[in-house]
mmCIF file of C-alpha atoms in Angstrom:
data_model
loop_
_atom_site.group_PDB
_atom_site.id
_atom_site.type_symbol
_atom_site.label_atom_id
_atom_site.label_comp_id
_atom_site.label_asym_id
_atom_site.label_seq_id
_atom_site.Cartn_x
_atom_site.Cartn_y
_atom_site.Cartn_z
ATOM 1 C CA UNK P 6 -52.567 -2.347 34.073
ATOM 2 C CA UNK P 7 -54.333 0.968 33.400
ATOM 3 C CA UNK P 8 -57.120 1.578 30.881
ATOM 4 C CA UNK P 9 -55.122 4.223 29.042
ATOM 5 C CA UNK P 10 -52.342 1.720 28.435
ATOM 6 C CA UNK P 11 -54.796 -0.605 26.717
ATOM 7 C CA UNK P 12 -56.163 2.272 24.634
ATOM 8 C CA UNK P 13 -52.617 3.170 23.632
ATOM 9 C CA UNK P 14 -51.906 -0.425 22.671
ATOM 10 C CA UNK P 15 -54.998 -0.454 20.452
ATOM 11 C CA UNK P 16 -53.900 2.672 18.583
ATOM 12 C CA UNK P 17 -50.271 1.740 18.079
ATOM 13 C CA UNK P 18 -49.278 0.543 14.596
ATOM 14 C CA UNK P 19 -46.819 -1.831 16.260
ATOM 15 C CA UNK P 20 -46.659 -4.247 19.152
ATOM 16 C CA UNK P 21 -46.871 -2.701 22.649
ATOM 17 C CA UNK P 22 -43.921 -4.839 23.662
ATOM 18 C CA UNK P 23 -41.674 -2.365 21.874
ATOM 19 C CA UNK P 24 -42.932 0.352 24.227
ATOM 20 C CA UNK P 25 -41.894 -1.872 27.116
ATOM 21 C CA UNK P 26 -38.582 -2.412 25.356
ATOM 22 C CA UNK P 27 -38.036 1.356 25.113
ATOM 23 C CA UNK P 28 -38.929 1.871 28.762
ATOM 24 C CA UNK P 29 -36.359 -0.812 29.618
ATOM 25 C CA UNK P 30 -33.729 0.753 27.389
ATOM 26 C CA UNK P 31 -33.828 4.205 28.995
ATOM 27 C CA UNK P 32 -32.441 3.021 32.368
ATOM 28 C CA UNK P 33 -29.780 1.199 30.341
ATOM 29 C CA UNK P 34 -28.693 4.590 28.995
ATOM 30 C CA UNK P 35 -28.784 6.350 32.352
ATOM 31 C CA UNK P 36 -28.914 4.558 35.715
ATOM 32 C CA UNK P 37 -27.187 1.355 34.609
ATOM 33 C CA UNK P 38 -23.985 2.877 33.168
ATOM 34 C CA UNK P 39 -23.881 5.589 35.829
ATOM 35 C CA UNK P 40 -23.020 3.114 38.583
ATOM 36 C CA UNK P 41 -20.912 0.885 36.373
ATOM 37 C CA UNK P 42 -17.195 0.495 36.970
ATOM 38 C CA UNK P 43 -16.604 1.964 33.523
ATOM 39 C CA UNK P 44 -17.802 5.313 34.899
ATOM 40 C CA UNK P 45 -16.327 5.056 38.396
ATOM 41 C CA UNK P 46 -12.843 4.524 36.967
ATOM 42 C CA UNK P 47 -13.035 7.991 35.396
ATOM 43 C CA UNK P 48 -13.587 9.510 38.856
ATOM 44 C CA UNK P 49 -10.800 7.626 40.645
ATOM 45 C CA UNK P 50 -7.958 10.003 39.766
ATOM 46 C CA UNK P 51 -9.684 13.362 40.441
ATOM 47 C CA UNK P 52 -11.218 12.139 43.698
ATOM 48 C CA UNK P 53 -7.931 10.559 44.807
ATOM 49 C CA UNK P 54 -6.053 13.779 44.059
ATOM 50 C CA UNK P 55 -8.447 15.734 46.272
ATOM 51 C CA UNK P 56 -8.865 13.289 49.160
ATOM 52 C CA UNK P 57 -5.784 11.079 48.991
ATOM 53 C CA UNK P 58 -7.871 7.911 48.957
ATOM 54 C CA UNK P 59 -6.333 4.573 48.009
ATOM 55 C CA UNK P 60 -7.380 2.442 45.069
ATOM 56 C CA UNK P 61 -8.421 -0.208 47.580
ATOM 57 C CA UNK P 62 -11.042 2.140 48.990
ATOM 58 C CA UNK P 63 -12.784 2.338 45.619
ATOM 59 C CA UNK P 64 -12.442 -1.419 45.126
ATOM 60 C CA UNK P 65 -13.999 -2.008 48.534
ATOM 61 C CA UNK P 66 -17.052 0.088 47.677
ATOM 62 C CA UNK P 67 -17.583 -1.830 44.446
ATOM 63 C CA UNK P 68 -17.163 -5.196 46.162
ATOM 64 C CA UNK P 69 -19.447 -4.318 49.057
ATOM 65 C CA UNK P 70 -22.165 -3.180 46.688
ATOM 66 C CA UNK P 71 -21.863 -6.488 44.855
ATOM 67 C CA UNK P 72 -22.132 -8.479 48.081
ATOM 68 C CA UNK P 73 -25.321 -6.657 49.063
ATOM 69 C CA UNK P 74 -26.701 -7.230 45.556
ATOM 70 C CA UNK P 75 -26.106 -10.971 45.934
ATOM 71 C CA UNK P 76 -27.942 -10.923 49.267
ATOM 72 C CA UNK P 77 -31.074 -9.202 47.938
ATOM 73 C CA UNK P 78 -31.237 -10.813 44.480
ATOM 74 C CA UNK P 79 -33.427 -13.822 45.479
ATOM 75 C CA UNK P 80 -35.978 -11.486 47.044
ATOM 76 C CA UNK P 81 -35.779 -9.097 44.087
ATOM 77 C CA UNK P 82 -36.362 -11.965 41.674
ATOM 78 C CA UNK P 83 -39.542 -13.016 43.459
ATOM 79 C CA UNK P 84 -40.807 -9.421 43.490
ATOM 80 C CA UNK P 85 -40.128 -9.009 39.782
ATOM 81 C CA UNK P 86 -41.902 -12.265 38.952
ATOM 82 C CA UNK P 87 -44.943 -11.218 40.931
ATOM 83 C CA UNK P 88 -45.205 -7.492 40.181
ATOM 84 C CA UNK P 89 -43.135 -6.878 37.054
ATOM 85 C CA UNK P 90 -40.197 -4.586 36.413
ATOM 86 C CA UNK P 91 -41.812 -1.150 36.218
ATOM 87 C CA UNK P 92 -41.644 -0.057 39.847
ATOM 88 C CA UNK P 93 -38.292 -1.773 40.378
ATOM 89 C CA UNK P 94 -36.659 0.039 37.462
ATOM 90 C CA UNK P 95 -38.182 3.365 38.470
ATOM 91 C CA UNK P 96 -37.100 3.038 42.107
ATOM 92 C CA UNK P 97 -33.628 1.870 41.103
ATOM 93 C CA UNK P 98 -33.194 4.797 38.715
ATOM 94 C CA UNK P 99 -34.405 7.233 41.368
ATOM 95 C CA UNK P 100 -32.059 5.852 44.032
ATOM 96 C CA UNK P 101 -29.090 5.840 41.663
ATOM 97 C CA UNK P 102 -29.828 9.359 40.434
ATOM 98 C CA UNK P 103 -30.174 10.750 43.956
ATOM 99 C CA UNK P 104 -27.060 8.946 45.172
ATOM 100 C CA UNK P 105 -25.119 10.330 42.223
ATOM 101 C CA UNK P 106 -26.161 13.862 43.104
ATOM 102 C CA UNK P 107 -25.228 13.163 46.720
ATOM 103 C CA UNK P 108 -21.756 11.964 45.688
ATOM 104 C CA UNK P 109 -21.019 15.507 44.581
ATOM 105 C CA UNK P 110 -20.987 16.556 48.237
ATOM 106 C CA UNK P 111 -18.801 13.801 49.720
ATOM 107 C CA UNK P 112 -15.723 14.776 51.684
ATOM 108 C CA UNK P 113 -15.009 11.631 53.704
ATOM 109 C CA UNK P 114 -14.698 7.965 52.833
ATOM 110 C CA UNK P 115 -17.714 6.885 54.880
ATOM 111 C CA UNK P 116 -20.011 9.294 53.024
ATOM 112 C CA UNK P 117 -18.727 7.917 49.721
ATOM 113 C CA UNK P 118 -19.527 4.384 50.896
ATOM 114 C CA UNK P 119 -22.928 5.428 52.256
ATOM 115 C CA UNK P 120 -23.937 6.702 48.821
ATOM 116 C CA UNK P 121 -22.050 4.546 46.346
ATOM 117 C CA UNK P 122 -22.648 1.123 47.933
ATOM 118 C CA UNK P 123 -26.494 1.320 47.883
ATOM 119 C CA UNK P 124 -26.432 2.710 44.357
ATOM 120 C CA UNK P 125 -24.129 -0.089 43.238
ATOM 121 C CA UNK P 126 -26.437 -2.610 44.912
ATOM 122 C CA UNK P 127 -29.456 -1.312 42.981
ATOM 123 C CA UNK P 128 -27.413 -1.351 39.774
ATOM 124 C CA UNK P 129 -26.255 -4.945 40.219
ATOM 125 C CA UNK P 130 -29.567 -6.475 41.286
ATOM 126 C CA UNK P 131 -32.989 -4.963 40.420
ATOM 127 C CA UNK P 132 -31.682 -2.894 37.508
ATOM 128 C CA UNK P 133 -29.794 -5.774 35.905
ATOM 129 C CA UNK P 134 -32.599 -8.278 36.459
ATOM 130 C CA UNK P 135 -35.493 -5.960 35.675
ATOM 131 C CA UNK P 136 -34.526 -4.864 32.172
ATOM 132 C CA UNK P 137 -33.945 -8.313 30.728
ATOM 133 C CA UNK P 138 -36.981 -9.774 32.517
ATOM 134 C CA UNK P 139 -39.295 -7.089 31.137
ATOM 135 C CA UNK P 140 -38.164 -7.764 27.581
ATOM 136 C CA UNK P 141 -38.304 -11.540 28.037
ATOM 137 C CA UNK P 142 -41.869 -11.379 29.362
ATOM 138 C CA UNK P 143 -43.093 -9.567 26.257
ATOM 139 C CA UNK P 144 -41.256 -11.506 23.572
ATOM 140 C CA UNK P 145 -41.232 -15.228 22.817
ATOM 141 C CA UNK P 146 -40.608 -15.750 19.118
ATOM 142 C CA UNK P 147 -38.483 -12.603 18.819
ATOM 143 C CA UNK P 148 -36.898 -12.800 22.252
ATOM 144 C CA UNK P 149 -33.337 -13.421 21.006
ATOM 145 C CA UNK P 150 -33.613 -10.415 18.692
ATOM 146 C CA UNK P 151 -35.099 -8.160 21.386
ATOM 147 C CA UNK P 152 -32.509 -9.187 23.983
ATOM 148 C CA UNK P 153 -29.742 -8.672 21.428
ATOM 149 C CA UNK P 154 -30.990 -5.130 20.789
ATOM 150 C CA UNK P 155 -31.140 -4.541 24.537
ATOM 151 C CA UNK P 156 -27.530 -5.709 24.884
ATOM 152 C CA UNK P 157 -26.457 -3.380 22.079
ATOM 153 C CA UNK P 158 -28.191 -0.484 23.803
ATOM 154 C CA UNK P 159 -26.602 -1.343 27.136
ATOM 155 C CA UNK P 160 -23.201 -1.501 25.480
ATOM 156 C CA UNK P 161 -23.777 1.886 23.884
ATOM 157 C CA UNK P 162 -24.659 3.341 27.276
ATOM 158 C CA UNK P 163 -21.504 1.891 28.812
ATOM 159 C CA UNK P 164 -19.456 3.373 25.974
ATOM 160 C CA UNK P 165 -20.961 6.860 26.047
ATOM 161 C CA UNK P 166 -21.395 7.514 29.773
ATOM 162 C CA UNK P 167 -17.661 7.419 30.658
ATOM 163 C CA UNK P 168 -16.954 9.853 27.809
ATOM 164 C CA UNK P 169 -19.699 12.122 29.106
ATOM 165 C CA UNK P 170 -18.304 11.890 32.627
ATOM 166 C CA UNK P 171 -14.804 12.808 31.479
ATOM 167 C CA UNK P 172 -16.142 15.720 29.422
ATOM 168 C CA UNK P 173 -17.937 17.105 32.481
ATOM 169 C CA UNK P 174 -14.934 16.503 34.739
ATOM 170 C CA UNK P 175 -12.554 18.257 32.355
ATOM 171 C CA UNK P 176 -14.860 21.230 31.942
ATOM 172 C CA UNK P 177 -16.496 21.702 35.329
ATOM 173 C CA UNK P 178 -14.993 19.278 37.846
ATOM 174 C CA UNK P 179 -15.913 15.885 39.238
ATOM 175 C CA UNK P 180 -18.597 17.203 41.589
ATOM 176 C CA UNK P 181 -20.512 18.808 38.731
ATOM 177 C CA UNK P 182 -20.140 15.591 36.747
ATOM 178 C CA UNK P 183 -21.874 13.559 39.464
ATOM 179 C CA UNK P 184 -24.673 16.140 39.655
ATOM 180 C CA UNK P 185 -25.154 16.343 35.905
ATOM 181 C CA UNK P 186 -25.329 12.613 35.337
ATOM 182 C CA UNK P 187 -27.561 12.072 38.360
ATOM 183 C CA UNK P 188 -29.989 14.720 37.130
ATOM 184 C CA UNK P 189 -30.025 13.129 33.683
ATOM 185 C CA UNK P 190 -30.800 9.747 35.234
ATOM 186 C CA UNK P 191 -33.718 11.141 37.213
ATOM 187 C CA UNK P 192 -35.052 12.846 34.091
ATOM 188 C CA UNK P 193 -35.066 9.851 31.735
ATOM 189 C CA UNK P 194 -34.901 6.727 33.879
ATOM 190 C CA UNK P 195 -37.817 7.041 36.287
ATOM 191 C CA UNK P 196 -41.099 8.080 34.667
ATOM 192 C CA UNK P 197 -41.061 5.921 31.498
ATOM 193 C CA UNK P 198 -40.517 2.754 33.520
ATOM 194 C CA UNK P 199 -43.187 3.738 36.015
ATOM 195 C CA UNK P 200 -45.748 4.833 33.424
ATOM 196 C CA UNK P 201 -45.402 2.474 30.462
ATOM 197 C CA UNK P 202 -44.295 -0.813 31.996
ATOM 198 C CA UNK P 203 -46.779 -3.687 32.179
ATOM 199 C CA UNK P 204 -45.740 -7.007 33.694
ATOM 200 C CA UNK P 205 -46.633 -9.192 30.714
ATOM 201 C CA UNK P 206 -48.949 -9.023 27.645
ATOM 202 C CA UNK P 207 -51.503 -11.366 29.206
ATOM 203 C CA UNK P 208 -52.141 -8.691 31.858
ATOM 204 C CA UNK P 209 -53.518 -6.515 29.030
ATOM 205 C CA UNK P 210 -55.286 -9.434 27.328
ATOM 206 C CA UNK P 211 -52.849 -9.081 24.439
ATOM 207 C CA UNK P 212 -51.399 -11.827 22.323
ATOM 208 C CA UNK P 213 -47.767 -12.427 23.308
ATOM 209 C CA UNK P 214 -45.300 -11.589 20.558
ATOM 210 C CA UNK P 215 -47.674 -11.762 17.549
ATOM 211 C CA UNK P 216 -46.013 -12.940 14.343
ATOM 212 C CA UNK P 217 -47.148 -9.940 12.275
ATOM 213 C CA UNK P 218 -49.116 -6.724 12.686
ATOM 214 C CA UNK P 219 -52.118 -7.956 10.750
ATOM 215 C CA UNK P 220 -52.566 -10.888 13.099
ATOM 216 C CA UNK P 221 -53.088 -8.537 16.042
ATOM 217 C CA UNK P 222 -56.367 -7.121 14.779
ATOM 218 C CA UNK P 223 -58.433 -9.569 16.799
ATOM 219 C CA UNK P 224 -56.451 -9.302 19.999
ATOM 220 C CA UNK P 225 -58.061 -5.960 20.908
ATOM 221 C CA UNK P 226 -61.635 -7.093 20.343
ATOM 222 C CA UNK P 227 -61.717 -10.549 21.899
ATOM 223 C CA UNK P 228 -61.249 -10.614 25.678
ATOM 224 C CA UNK P 229 -59.771 -12.326 27.470
ATOM 225 C CA UNK P 230 -57.091 -13.369 25.023
ATOM 226 C CA UNK P 231 -57.363 -17.068 24.197
ATOM 227 C CA UNK P 232 -54.303 -18.441 22.405
ATOM 228 C CA UNK P 233 -54.772 -20.477 19.267
ATOM 229 C CA UNK P 234 -52.832 -23.591 20.181
ATOM 230 C CA UNK P 235 -52.329 -24.551 16.569
ATOM 231 C CA UNK P 236 -50.888 -21.121 15.755
ATOM 232 C CA UNK P 237 -48.555 -20.799 18.707
ATOM 233 C CA UNK P 238 -47.565 -24.394 19.234
ATOM 234 C CA UNK P 239 -44.233 -23.747 17.595
ATOM 235 C CA UNK P 240 -43.316 -20.999 20.036
ATOM 236 C CA UNK P 241 -44.360 -22.508 23.372
ATOM 237 C CA UNK P 242 -41.847 -22.047 26.145
ATOM 238 C CA UNK P 243 -40.348 -24.640 28.422
ATOM 239 C CA UNK P 244 -40.681 -23.443 32.022
ATOM 240 C CA UNK P 245 -38.508 -24.474 34.954
ATOM 241 C CA UNK P 246 -39.077 -24.061 38.660
ATOM 242 C CA UNK P 247 -36.107 -22.909 40.731
ATOM 243 C CA UNK P 248 -35.536 -26.430 41.988
ATOM 244 C CA UNK P 249 -35.615 -27.850 38.473
ATOM 245 C CA UNK P 250 -33.259 -25.188 37.126
ATOM 246 C CA UNK P 251 -30.542 -25.682 39.754
ATOM 247 C CA UNK P 252 -30.448 -29.388 38.937
ATOM 248 C CA UNK P 253 -29.462 -28.752 35.320
ATOM 249 C CA UNK P 254 -25.809 -28.437 34.226
ATOM 250 C CA UNK P 255 -26.775 -25.543 31.951
ATOM 251 C CA UNK P 256 -27.743 -23.417 34.952
ATOM 252 C CA UNK P 257 -24.393 -23.939 36.646
ATOM 253 C CA UNK P 258 -22.421 -23.380 33.464
ATOM 254 C CA UNK P 259 -24.162 -20.048 32.909
ATOM 255 C CA UNK P 260 -23.698 -19.078 36.563
ATOM 256 C CA UNK P 261 -19.986 -19.936 36.614
ATOM 257 C CA UNK P 262 -19.224 -18.156 33.353
ATOM 258 C CA UNK P 263 -21.191 -15.066 34.442
ATOM 259 C CA UNK P 264 -19.434 -14.848 37.813
ATOM 260 C CA UNK P 265 -15.989 -15.416 36.312
ATOM 261 C CA UNK P 266 -16.560 -12.800 33.638
ATOM 262 C CA UNK P 267 -17.715 -10.132 36.082
ATOM 263 C CA UNK P 268 -14.818 -10.809 38.464
ATOM 264 C CA UNK P 269 -12.231 -10.326 35.732
ATOM 265 C CA UNK P 270 -14.003 -7.386 34.120
ATOM 266 C CA UNK P 271 -14.514 -5.540 37.409
ATOM 267 C CA UNK P 272 -10.978 -6.014 38.644
ATOM 268 C CA UNK P 273 -9.435 -4.753 35.423
ATOM 269 C CA UNK P 274 -11.814 -1.950 34.461
ATOM 270 C CA UNK P 275 -11.810 -0.117 37.798
ATOM 271 C CA UNK P 276 -8.081 0.571 37.591
ATOM 272 C CA UNK P 277 -7.839 0.932 33.824
ATOM 273 C CA UNK P 278 -8.166 4.711 33.483
ATOM 274 C CA UNK P 279 -5.880 5.485 36.475
ATOM 275 C CA UNK P 280 -3.288 3.172 34.944
ATOM 276 C CA UNK P 281 -3.528 4.893 31.562
ATOM 277 C CA UNK P 282 -3.170 8.308 33.194
ATOM 278 C CA UNK P 283 -0.195 7.042 35.196
ATOM 279 C CA UNK P 284 1.414 5.951 31.928
ATOM 280 C CA UNK P 285 1.152 9.503 30.616
ATOM 281 C CA UNK P 286 -2.131 9.390 28.675
ATOM 282 C CA UNK P 287 -4.106 12.624 29.038
ATOM 283 C CA UNK P 288 -7.593 12.137 30.571
ATOM 284 C CA UNK P 289 -9.285 14.168 27.853
#
């Protein structure tokens, strides 16, 4: 935590957690949708027409990136718990942006894999985990609302980025589209996460998720922050260790439903646009 961040928090007319929320949202509008299947499907037809690649080649890159993400996720989770999401989101956005720019120069399948697979890995692990963790760390009472807003923003990014990609492809070609979206990701996804992110409010001696603005007046003058147990008793969290969590049926239900949903969504979405084009629907 830097001194200027604390000074900024003192001057803000609202909770600093919303700054963290905004810094989490920007990668959700840039790096996250860029390496989503919803965007890759738009590139399948133009890249296949130029290189003659099979649909299985694209599916393999997506699957391999997912496998690597599974392998690194336990380590990423420990890093995020210890150091917060700022550096992870910034590094992920930088890697994804640079890989996107590099994809504009591919001419062989192995170069496509060398660039897309790492980018997909960063999308599926630190980027996915980091955004929701950052918001969850800063909100307790309003966590459902904040996470719902984050999901809406992520959905908006997934809806707009494929349209942007197709617009660039139709006007300037698929190589320019990769460059343009990668440059955009570097511009908006890196610095805000690196500069404004703080691991949790306690690191700034701030009250977590204060119930109203007026109640925050004392949090900037009394250090370190000492919670009023009578005031926050109703919003205390229940914490689980990893061992405790994996022994609950809720954990496994969430895991199974998440895995099943992603398997179905990925398999269908990747081939959706090529199928529509094959049925006679114009790309634009």
